[in-house]
């Protein structure tokens, strides 16, 4: 009865998008299927040399239009509404093992009913073996029929004749020819997938087809995105491995698709992503811990080679990401180099580092709005600098703000407890503090000769106080 929905190659839909001009002035706009294919091939022959690289992509806004490709819907139909997050996977036939079904299962099983309403999963079967594609789409359709019917899962395919030349490519890094062909095709696969997903949601995360997800990963992603409001970012990383758990604004996807396609034969996709991020002025990696996605495959999609890589920062069970509401941060300690106060309150892997503090020194947090706090956790020191902890200190919360915007501080503080072995943690704060909290501070209660690293400050809030 549902067979028409899942028929292999049942539906072909052309994305309504224009291919922007990239060549000399006066080039005529191309029309028709053959013109689109030819233009893709031409674009994909550009080289990534320093001069052209900087010049061509100084203003990546010129590459914001979608690529005109005919996508075949192998399962599912166009989304009826825009979602919060699209999860994209590209899969090919492997010589050993196949983890795609387990990956899709993990995405859905680790999401709550409410989270499922906000996600769309797009699987691109990127192998040119039509029998393998047909078999995979039948397996997917049988196992995940209710998700397809609910509009949460789409399976697509791009015909081989849309691909640029994949033989006789440049052998950068002395890679063997078959390796160059594999990684170059993978770049094109990802470009076509990104292009398809550009208008499906507000955000997009790329996974590989052999990944296990953390429970309620969407809620964790949303919390991180909220914590970054007002700050500029191109890529947020939720895994340190390959092209797993890389999050983008959907409006950047067309530019990233063009970028991967233009330099498809130059280097692996995860290397190209570093260049893309830098060209859009995000210099540093923004990666969050613990990781939300784990590589689970034992055999690589390249020749079935063993691939035992694991992300040791991954936590599968649900974990409690702090809220860390917006706040102004300040300290009177002597800060070492660029390890400033803001780095201790960030959710990414960085820290505050101050020179030997004295009695009465402090690290202060002034919240933008009064809040109710349920839990506080502070960690000092690092694994390689285990003595740079707060040896004697206390944590206090305050009320009654005075002063101008830049110099605001609380007039009254309540001590919640002392640091033990460099750490502090307290729960049920809302039952121990009767006022709405405006400030929080870490107070040095005894001078120390060791420097101080504040590795992380985590604040969890309860209900918003009545204003």
Short mmCIF file of C-alpha atoms in Angstrom, two decimals:
data_model
loop_
_atom_site.label_atom_id
_atom_site.label_comp_id
_atom_site.label_asym_id
_atom_site.label_seq_id
_atom_site.Cartn_x
_atom_site.Cartn_y
_atom_site.Cartn_z
CA UNK A 1 0.00 0.00 0.00
CA UNK A 2 2.86 2.35 0.80
CA UNK A 3 5.01 0.99 -2.02
CA UNK A 4 4.82 4.13 -4.24
CA UNK A 5 6.40 6.19 -1.45
CA UNK A 6 9.48 4.01 -1.34
CA UNK A 7 9.98 3.00 -4.96
CA UNK A 8 13.59 3.30 -6.07
CA UNK A 9 14.00 6.35 -8.28
CA UNK A 10 10.27 6.96 -7.95
CA UNK A 11 10.53 10.68 -7.84
CA UNK A 12 12.87 13.20 -9.41
CA UNK A 13 12.82 16.79 -8.29
CA UNK A 14 14.91 19.69 -9.51
CA UNK A 15 15.94 22.17 -6.84
CA UNK A 16 14.68 25.64 -7.75
CA UNK A 17 17.92 27.54 -7.38
CA UNK A 18 20.26 29.42 -9.60
CA UNK A 19 23.92 28.69 -10.22
CA UNK A 20 25.78 31.97 -9.72
CA UNK A 21 28.32 33.22 -12.28
CA UNK A 22 31.91 32.33 -11.41
CA UNK A 23 33.81 32.91 -14.58
CA UNK A 24 34.76 35.93 -16.70
CA UNK A 25 32.28 38.66 -17.49
CA UNK A 26 30.15 37.99 -20.49
CA UNK A 27 29.76 34.22 -19.89
CA UNK A 28 26.21 33.31 -20.84
CA UNK A 29 23.88 31.75 -18.32
CA UNK A 30 23.56 28.04 -18.94
CA UNK A 31 20.21 26.30 -19.25
CA UNK A 32 19.13 22.70 -19.25
CA UNK A 33 20.40 19.53 -17.66
CA UNK A 34 23.52 19.19 -19.81
CA UNK A 35 24.51 22.80 -19.11
CA UNK A 36 24.16 22.25 -15.36
CA UNK A 37 26.34 19.14 -15.48
CA UNK A 38 28.99 20.88 -17.55
CA UNK A 39 29.07 23.87 -15.20
CA UNK A 40 29.53 21.58 -12.20
CA UNK A 41 32.45 19.91 -13.96
CA UNK A 42 34.04 23.27 -14.83
CA UNK A 43 33.65 24.61 -11.31
CA UNK A 44 35.21 21.47 -9.90
CA UNK A 45 38.43 21.92 -11.89
CA UNK A 46 39.58 25.06 -10.06
CA UNK A 47 42.75 24.62 -8.02
CA UNK A 48 43.40 25.55 -4.42
CA UNK A 49 46.53 27.67 -4.77
CA UNK A 50 47.23 30.50 -2.32
CA UNK A 51 46.67 33.40 -4.73
CA UNK A 52 43.46 32.19 -6.28
CA UNK A 53 42.30 30.78 -2.95
CA UNK A 54 42.33 34.11 -1.14
CA UNK A 55 41.18 36.14 -4.14
CA UNK A 56 38.31 33.87 -5.12
CA UNK A 57 36.91 33.48 -1.63
CA UNK A 58 37.62 36.83 -0.03
CA UNK A 59 33.89 37.44 -0.35
CA UNK A 60 32.16 34.07 -0.10
CA UNK A 61 28.77 35.81 -0.32
CA UNK A 62 29.17 35.57 -4.11
CA UNK A 63 28.64 31.83 -3.71
CA UNK A 64 25.38 31.85 -1.78
CA UNK A 65 23.17 30.40 -4.53
CA UNK A 66 22.26 26.73 -4.70
CA UNK A 67 23.57 24.35 -7.35
CA UNK A 68 20.98 23.25 -9.87
CA UNK A 69 20.84 19.45 -9.57
CA UNK A 70 18.11 16.87 -10.12
CA UNK A 71 17.81 14.86 -6.91
CA UNK A 72 16.05 11.52 -6.90
CA UNK A 73 13.86 10.89 -3.88
CA UNK A 74 14.33 7.22 -3.05
CA UNK A 75 12.17 7.40 0.09
CA UNK A 76 10.10 10.17 1.61
CA UNK A 77 8.82 13.40 0.13
CA UNK A 78 9.78 17.11 0.43
CA UNK A 79 9.41 18.43 3.97
CA UNK A 80 6.09 20.18 4.63
CA UNK A 81 7.69 22.64 7.09
CA UNK A 82 11.08 23.96 8.12
CA UNK A 83 12.76 22.27 11.08
CA UNK A 84 15.26 23.41 13.69
CA UNK A 85 18.00 20.94 12.74
CA UNK A 86 18.79 18.80 9.71
CA UNK A 87 21.09 15.81 10.20
CA UNK A 88 22.89 14.84 6.99
CA UNK A 89 24.55 11.51 6.20
CA UNK A 90 26.19 10.31 3.00
CA UNK A 91 26.74 6.59 2.55
CA UNK A 92 28.43 4.31 0.01
CA UNK A 93 28.79 0.56 -0.34
CA UNK A 94 31.52 -0.84 1.92
CA UNK A 95 33.74 -3.82 1.27
CA UNK A 96 33.32 -4.85 4.90
CA UNK A 97 30.57 -3.97 7.34
CA UNK A 98 27.65 -1.59 7.01
CA UNK A 99 26.64 0.70 9.84
CA UNK A 100 24.10 3.00 8.19
CA UNK A 101 20.99 1.37 9.64
CA UNK A 102 22.50 1.43 13.14
CA UNK A 103 23.38 5.10 12.72
CA UNK A 104 19.84 6.04 11.67
CA UNK A 105 18.46 3.94 14.53
CA UNK A 106 20.70 5.73 17.03
CA UNK A 107 19.57 9.16 15.81
CA UNK A 108 15.91 8.33 16.36
CA UNK A 109 16.26 6.23 19.52
CA UNK A 110 18.35 8.83 21.30
CA UNK A 111 15.79 11.58 20.61
CA UNK A 112 12.65 12.26 22.63
CA UNK A 113 9.25 12.64 21.01
CA UNK A 114 9.47 16.42 21.36
CA UNK A 115 12.97 16.46 19.85
CA UNK A 116 11.83 14.38 16.87
CA UNK A 117 9.41 17.15 15.91
CA UNK A 118 12.35 19.50 15.38
CA UNK A 119 14.69 17.35 13.30
CA UNK A 120 14.92 16.06 9.75
CA UNK A 121 17.31 13.30 8.70
CA UNK A 122 18.58 13.27 5.10
CA UNK A 123 20.42 10.17 3.93
CA UNK A 124 22.24 10.37 0.61
CA UNK A 125 22.99 7.01 -0.96
CA UNK A 126 26.01 8.10 -2.95
CA UNK A 127 27.12 4.81 -4.50
CA UNK A 128 26.81 4.31 -8.26
CA UNK A 129 25.79 0.67 -7.75
CA UNK A 130 22.03 0.87 -8.33
CA UNK A 131 21.41 -2.64 -6.94
CA UNK A 132 23.09 -1.69 -3.65
CA UNK A 133 21.09 1.56 -3.49
CA UNK A 134 17.84 -0.28 -4.13
CA UNK A 135 18.61 -2.85 -1.44
CA UNK A 136 19.53 -0.16 1.10
CA UNK A 137 16.44 1.92 0.44
CA UNK A 138 14.26 -1.16 0.91
CA UNK A 139 15.95 -1.91 4.25
CA UNK A 140 15.60 1.71 5.37
CA UNK A 141 11.96 1.85 4.26
CA UNK A 142 11.08 -1.32 6.15
CA UNK A 143 12.86 -0.41 9.39
CA UNK A 144 11.98 3.28 9.53
CA UNK A 145 8.64 3.48 7.70
CA UNK A 146 6.92 5.50 10.44
CA UNK A 147 9.69 8.11 10.42
CA UNK A 148 9.42 8.42 6.63
CA UNK A 149 5.64 8.81 6.83
CA UNK A 150 6.05 11.40 9.62
CA UNK A 151 8.31 13.46 7.35
CA UNK A 152 11.42 13.00 9.49
CA UNK A 153 13.47 10.88 7.09
CA UNK A 154 14.34 11.40 3.43
CA UNK A 155 16.60 9.23 1.26
CA UNK A 156 18.08 10.82 -1.87
CA UNK A 157 20.46 10.02 -4.73
CA UNK A 158 22.31 12.09 -7.33
CA UNK A 159 22.85 10.47 -10.76
CA UNK A 160 26.43 9.67 -11.68
CA UNK A 161 26.40 11.92 -14.73
CA UNK A 162 26.24 15.00 -12.47
CA UNK A 163 29.67 14.17 -11.04
CA UNK A 164 32.86 15.82 -12.31
CA UNK A 165 35.84 13.81 -13.55
CA UNK A 166 37.04 11.35 -10.89
CA UNK A 167 39.90 9.65 -12.76
CA UNK A 168 43.39 10.99 -13.44
CA UNK A 169 43.20 13.58 -10.67
CA UNK A 170 46.17 15.31 -9.04
CA UNK A 171 47.98 13.08 -6.54
CA UNK A 172 48.50 15.58 -3.74
CA UNK A 173 50.36 14.27 -0.66
CA UNK A 174 51.53 11.28 -2.75
CA UNK A 175 48.23 9.53 -2.16
CA UNK A 176 47.61 6.51 -4.41
CA UNK A 177 45.20 7.11 -7.29
CA UNK A 178 42.36 5.10 -5.79
CA UNK A 179 42.66 7.03 -2.52
CA UNK A 180 42.55 10.36 -4.40
CA UNK A 181 39.48 9.19 -6.31
CA UNK A 182 37.76 8.06 -3.09
CA UNK A 183 38.29 11.28 -1.14
CA UNK A 184 37.57 13.49 -4.17
CA UNK A 185 34.25 11.76 -4.78
CA UNK A 186 33.48 12.06 -1.07
CA UNK A 187 33.92 15.84 -1.31
CA UNK A 188 31.45 15.95 -4.20
CA UNK A 189 29.03 13.67 -2.29
CA UNK A 190 29.09 16.08 0.65
CA UNK A 191 28.72 19.12 -1.63
CA UNK A 192 25.57 17.66 -3.20
CA UNK A 193 24.17 16.70 0.22
CA UNK A 194 24.82 20.16 1.69
CA UNK A 195 23.22 21.78 -1.34
CA UNK A 196 20.06 19.69 -0.91
CA UNK A 197 19.75 20.52 2.79
CA UNK A 198 20.28 24.29 2.51
CA UNK A 199 16.64 25.32 3.07
CA UNK A 200 15.31 22.54 5.27
CA UNK A 201 16.08 23.97 8.71
CA UNK A 202 17.81 26.69 10.72
CA UNK A 203 20.88 24.58 11.46
CA UNK A 204 22.63 21.59 9.94
CA UNK A 205 24.90 18.93 11.45
CA UNK A 206 26.99 16.51 9.41
CA UNK A 207 27.43 12.93 10.56
CA UNK A 208 29.20 10.00 8.98
CA UNK A 209 27.34 6.75 8.33
CA UNK A 210 28.96 4.85 11.23
CA UNK A 211 28.11 6.98 14.24
CA UNK A 212 26.45 6.52 17.62
CA UNK A 213 24.61 9.46 19.18
CA UNK A 214 24.42 10.68 22.75
CA UNK A 215 21.01 10.67 24.38
CA UNK A 216 19.03 13.88 23.83
CA UNK A 217 21.79 15.31 21.65
CA UNK A 218 19.40 17.86 20.12
CA UNK A 219 18.63 19.40 23.51
CA UNK A 220 22.37 19.69 24.16
CA UNK A 221 22.96 21.30 20.75
CA UNK A 222 20.14 23.81 21.32
CA UNK A 223 21.55 24.78 24.69
CA UNK A 224 24.99 25.37 23.19
CA UNK A 225 23.56 27.45 20.32
CA UNK A 226 21.62 29.55 22.83
CA UNK A 227 24.77 30.09 24.88
CA UNK A 228 26.52 31.44 21.75
CA UNK A 229 23.85 34.03 20.95
CA UNK A 230 25.44 37.33 20.04
CA UNK A 231 28.80 35.75 19.19
CA UNK A 232 30.06 34.98 15.69
CA UNK A 233 30.70 31.42 14.62
CA UNK A 234 30.88 29.40 11.41
CA UNK A 235 31.34 25.87 12.73
CA UNK A 236 30.58 24.39 16.14
CA UNK A 237 32.12 20.97 16.74
CA UNK A 238 30.51 18.22 18.83
CA UNK A 239 33.13 15.56 18.07
CA UNK A 240 36.85 15.74 17.46
CA UNK A 241 36.81 13.06 14.76
CA UNK A 242 36.67 13.57 10.99
CA UNK A 243 33.48 15.03 9.57
CA UNK A 244 31.38 13.96 12.55
CA UNK A 245 29.26 16.37 14.57
CA UNK A 246 30.12 19.57 12.68
CA UNK A 247 27.31 22.12 13.00
CA UNK A 248 26.58 24.99 10.59
CA UNK A 249 24.05 27.71 10.03
CA UNK A 250 21.94 26.47 7.13
CA UNK A 251 22.47 29.77 5.31
CA UNK A 252 26.17 28.87 5.00
CA UNK A 253 25.51 25.52 3.31
CA UNK A 254 25.39 26.76 -0.32
CA UNK A 255 28.78 28.45 0.11
CA UNK A 256 30.25 25.34 1.71
CA UNK A 257 28.83 23.18 -1.09
CA UNK A 258 30.44 25.42 -3.74
CA UNK A 259 33.71 25.38 -1.81
CA UNK A 260 33.90 21.59 -1.56
CA UNK A 261 32.97 21.21 -5.21
CA UNK A 262 35.49 23.76 -6.43
CA UNK A 263 38.40 22.14 -4.56
CA UNK A 264 37.16 18.57 -4.52
CA UNK A 265 40.43 17.01 -5.72
CA UNK A 266 42.79 19.03 -3.53
CA UNK A 267 42.53 17.43 -0.09
CA UNK A 268 40.20 15.46 2.25
CA UNK A 269 36.96 17.15 3.27
CA UNK A 270 37.91 17.64 6.93
CA UNK A 271 41.00 19.59 5.81
CA UNK A 272 38.94 21.72 3.44
CA UNK A 273 36.59 22.54 6.30
CA UNK A 274 39.45 24.12 8.23
CA UNK A 275 40.15 26.42 5.26
CA UNK A 276 36.46 27.26 4.88
CA UNK A 277 36.11 28.17 8.55
CA UNK A 278 39.19 30.40 8.34
CA UNK A 279 38.01 32.17 5.20
CA UNK A 280 34.82 33.10 7.01
CA UNK A 281 36.91 34.57 9.84
CA UNK A 282 36.55 31.92 12.54
CA UNK A 283 40.18 31.40 13.40
CA UNK A 284 39.91 28.99 16.31
CA UNK A 285 38.19 25.64 16.67
CA UNK A 286 35.04 25.88 18.81
CA UNK A 287 34.58 22.38 20.16
CA UNK A 288 32.37 21.26 23.00
CA UNK A 289 32.85 18.58 25.61
CA UNK A 290 31.64 15.99 26.21
CA UNK A 291 31.27 14.92 22.58
CA UNK A 292 27.75 14.11 21.38
CA UNK A 293 28.70 11.66 18.63
CA UNK A 294 30.97 8.63 18.57
CA UNK A 295 32.55 6.76 15.66
CA UNK A 296 31.42 3.12 15.90
CA UNK A 297 32.56 1.59 12.61
CA UNK A 298 35.41 -0.93 12.65
CA UNK A 299 35.97 -0.96 8.89
CA UNK A 300 36.48 2.18 6.79
CA UNK A 301 34.39 2.88 3.70
CA UNK A 302 37.75 3.13 1.87
CA UNK A 303 38.75 -0.39 0.83
CA UNK A 304 37.39 -1.88 4.05
CA UNK A 305 40.54 -0.84 5.92
CA UNK A 306 40.47 -1.06 9.71
CA UNK A 307 39.49 2.16 11.44
CA UNK A 308 39.44 1.93 15.21
CA UNK A 309 39.31 5.67 15.91
CA UNK A 310 37.27 6.58 18.98
CA UNK A 311 36.42 9.93 20.57
CA UNK A 312 37.46 9.61 24.22
CA UNK A 313 35.39 12.71 25.08
CA UNK A 314 32.13 11.00 24.09
CA UNK A 315 29.44 10.29 26.70
CA UNK A 316 26.49 8.22 25.55
CA UNK A 317 24.21 8.66 28.52
CA UNK A 318 22.28 11.84 29.03
CA UNK A 319 24.44 14.50 30.61
CA UNK A 320 23.52 17.79 32.13
CA UNK A 321 24.89 20.73 30.14
CA UNK A 322 24.98 23.92 32.24
CA UNK A 323 22.90 26.95 31.29
CA UNK A 324 25.55 29.59 32.09
CA UNK A 325 23.20 32.55 31.60
CA UNK A 326 24.58 35.77 30.03
CA UNK A 327 26.88 37.62 32.40
CA UNK A 328 29.73 40.11 32.72
CA UNK A 329 32.97 38.59 33.99
CA UNK A 330 35.80 40.34 35.79
CA UNK A 331 38.73 39.66 38.11
CA UNK A 332 41.35 41.63 40.00
CA UNK A 333 43.93 38.85 39.58
CA UNK A 334 46.97 39.27 37.35
CA UNK A 335 45.91 37.48 34.15
CA UNK A 336 48.52 35.45 32.26
CA UNK A 337 48.70 36.31 28.55
CA UNK A 338 45.31 35.78 26.85
CA UNK A 339 43.80 33.37 29.38
CA UNK A 340 41.20 35.98 30.32
CA UNK A 341 38.24 35.67 32.68
CA UNK A 342 35.69 34.86 29.97
CA UNK A 343 37.42 31.57 29.17
CA UNK A 344 36.43 29.94 32.45
CA UNK A 345 32.73 30.62 31.88
CA UNK A 346 32.74 29.31 28.30
CA UNK A 347 31.34 25.89 27.36
CA UNK A 348 34.30 25.16 25.10
CA UNK A 349 37.61 23.65 26.10
CA UNK A 350 39.56 26.66 27.43
CA UNK A 351 40.30 28.21 30.81
CA UNK A 352 41.25 31.24 32.89
CA UNK A 353 44.83 31.42 34.16
CA UNK A 354 46.02 33.94 36.71
CA UNK A 355 49.33 34.48 38.42
CA UNK A 356 49.73 33.60 42.12
CA UNK A 357 46.60 35.08 43.80
CA UNK A 358 46.54 36.80 47.19
CA UNK A 359 44.02 36.81 50.01
CA UNK A 360 40.96 38.83 48.96
CA UNK A 361 41.48 38.38 45.20
CA UNK A 362 38.34 37.37 43.37
CA UNK A 363 36.79 36.21 40.13
CA UNK A 364 33.39 37.85 39.71
CA UNK A 365 30.28 37.11 37.66
CA UNK A 366 27.49 39.67 37.31
CA UNK A 367 24.42 38.21 35.62
CA UNK A 368 22.57 40.33 33.09
CA UNK A 369 19.30 39.46 34.83
CA UNK A 370 18.57 38.16 38.33
CA UNK A 371 18.30 34.38 38.29
CA UNK A 372 17.33 31.34 40.34
CA UNK A 373 20.19 28.85 40.50
CA UNK A 374 19.74 25.11 41.09
CA UNK A 375 23.35 23.93 40.87
CA UNK A 376 26.89 25.36 40.72
CA UNK A 377 30.11 23.54 39.86
CA UNK A 378 33.63 25.00 39.63
CA UNK A 379 36.74 23.06 38.60
CA UNK A 380 40.28 24.43 38.96
CA UNK A 381 43.57 23.08 37.66
CA UNK A 382 44.19 20.82 34.67
CA UNK A 383 45.59 17.33 34.19
CA UNK A 384 49.02 18.66 33.26
CA UNK A 385 48.99 21.45 35.87
CA UNK A 386 47.42 19.75 38.84
CA UNK A 387 48.91 22.14 41.38
CA UNK A 388 47.48 25.28 39.76
CA UNK A 389 44.27 24.88 41.73
CA UNK A 390 42.53 27.14 44.22
CA UNK A 391 44.04 25.80 47.45
CA UNK A 392 41.99 28.02 49.77
CA UNK A 393 38.83 29.69 48.53
CA UNK A 394 35.09 30.13 48.87
CA UNK A 395 32.11 30.62 46.59
CA UNK A 396 29.57 33.36 47.28
CA UNK A 397 26.38 34.62 45.66
CA UNK A 398 25.15 38.20 45.87
CA UNK A 399 22.21 40.58 45.49
CA UNK A 400 21.50 44.32 45.38
CA UNK A 401 23.49 45.58 42.39
CA UNK A 402 25.03 49.03 42.39
CA UNK A 403 27.23 50.90 39.93
CA UNK A 404 27.22 51.63 36.21
CA UNK A 405 26.95 48.98 33.52
CA UNK A 406 30.72 48.44 33.32
CA UNK A 407 31.37 48.58 37.05
CA UNK A 408 28.31 46.81 38.43
CA UNK A 409 28.70 44.75 41.58
CA UNK A 410 26.61 43.41 44.43
CA UNK A 411 26.59 44.98 47.87
CA UNK A 412 25.57 41.88 49.80
CA UNK A 413 27.05 38.37 49.52
CA UNK A 414 26.14 35.00 51.01
CA UNK A 415 28.84 32.33 51.33
CA UNK A 416 27.71 28.92 50.01
CA UNK A 417 30.82 26.93 50.93
CA UNK A 418 34.55 26.33 50.64
CA UNK A 419 36.61 24.77 47.87
CA UNK A 420 37.90 21.25 48.50
CA UNK A 421 40.89 19.91 46.55
CA UNK A 422 40.45 22.78 44.11
CA UNK A 423 36.81 22.06 43.30
CA UNK A 424 33.42 23.29 44.40
CA UNK A 425 29.97 21.82 43.80
CA UNK A 426 26.58 22.52 45.34
CA UNK A 427 23.02 21.48 44.47
CA UNK A 428 19.54 22.67 45.52
CA UNK A 429 20.80 26.23 45.63
CA UNK A 430 17.28 27.61 45.09
CA UNK A 431 16.28 26.07 48.44
CA UNK A 432 19.30 27.51 50.26
CA UNK A 433 19.23 31.04 48.81
CA UNK A 434 15.99 32.93 49.27
CA UNK A 435 16.81 35.89 47.03
CA UNK A 436 17.16 36.16 43.24
CA UNK A 437 20.87 36.01 42.50
CA UNK A 438 22.55 38.94 40.72
CA UNK A 439 26.20 38.02 41.26
CA UNK A 440 28.50 35.11 41.98
CA UNK A 441 32.15 35.24 42.96
CA UNK A 442 35.08 32.97 43.70
CA UNK A 443 37.02 34.45 46.63
CA UNK A 444 40.65 33.63 47.48
CA UNK A 445 40.78 33.17 51.26
CA UNK A 446 44.53 32.57 51.58
CA UNK A 447 47.48 33.65 49.42
CA UNK A 448 49.24 30.95 47.41
CA UNK A 449 52.52 30.82 45.48
CA UNK A 450 51.04 28.60 42.76
CA UNK A 451 49.24 30.15 39.84
CA UNK A 452 45.50 29.57 39.46
CA UNK A 453 43.68 27.89 36.59
CA UNK A 454 39.90 28.09 36.68
CA UNK A 455 39.07 25.36 34.20
CA UNK A 456 35.30 25.64 34.19
CA UNK A 457 32.45 27.43 35.92
CA UNK A 458 29.06 25.78 35.40
CA UNK A 459 25.74 27.27 36.45
CA UNK A 460 22.39 25.55 36.16
CA UNK A 461 19.25 27.65 36.53
CA UNK A 462 15.77 26.74 37.72
CA UNK A 463 12.65 28.74 36.86
CA UNK A 464 13.02 32.37 35.82
CA UNK A 465 12.34 34.65 38.80
CA UNK A 466 9.40 36.99 38.71
CA UNK A 467 10.51 40.36 37.47
#
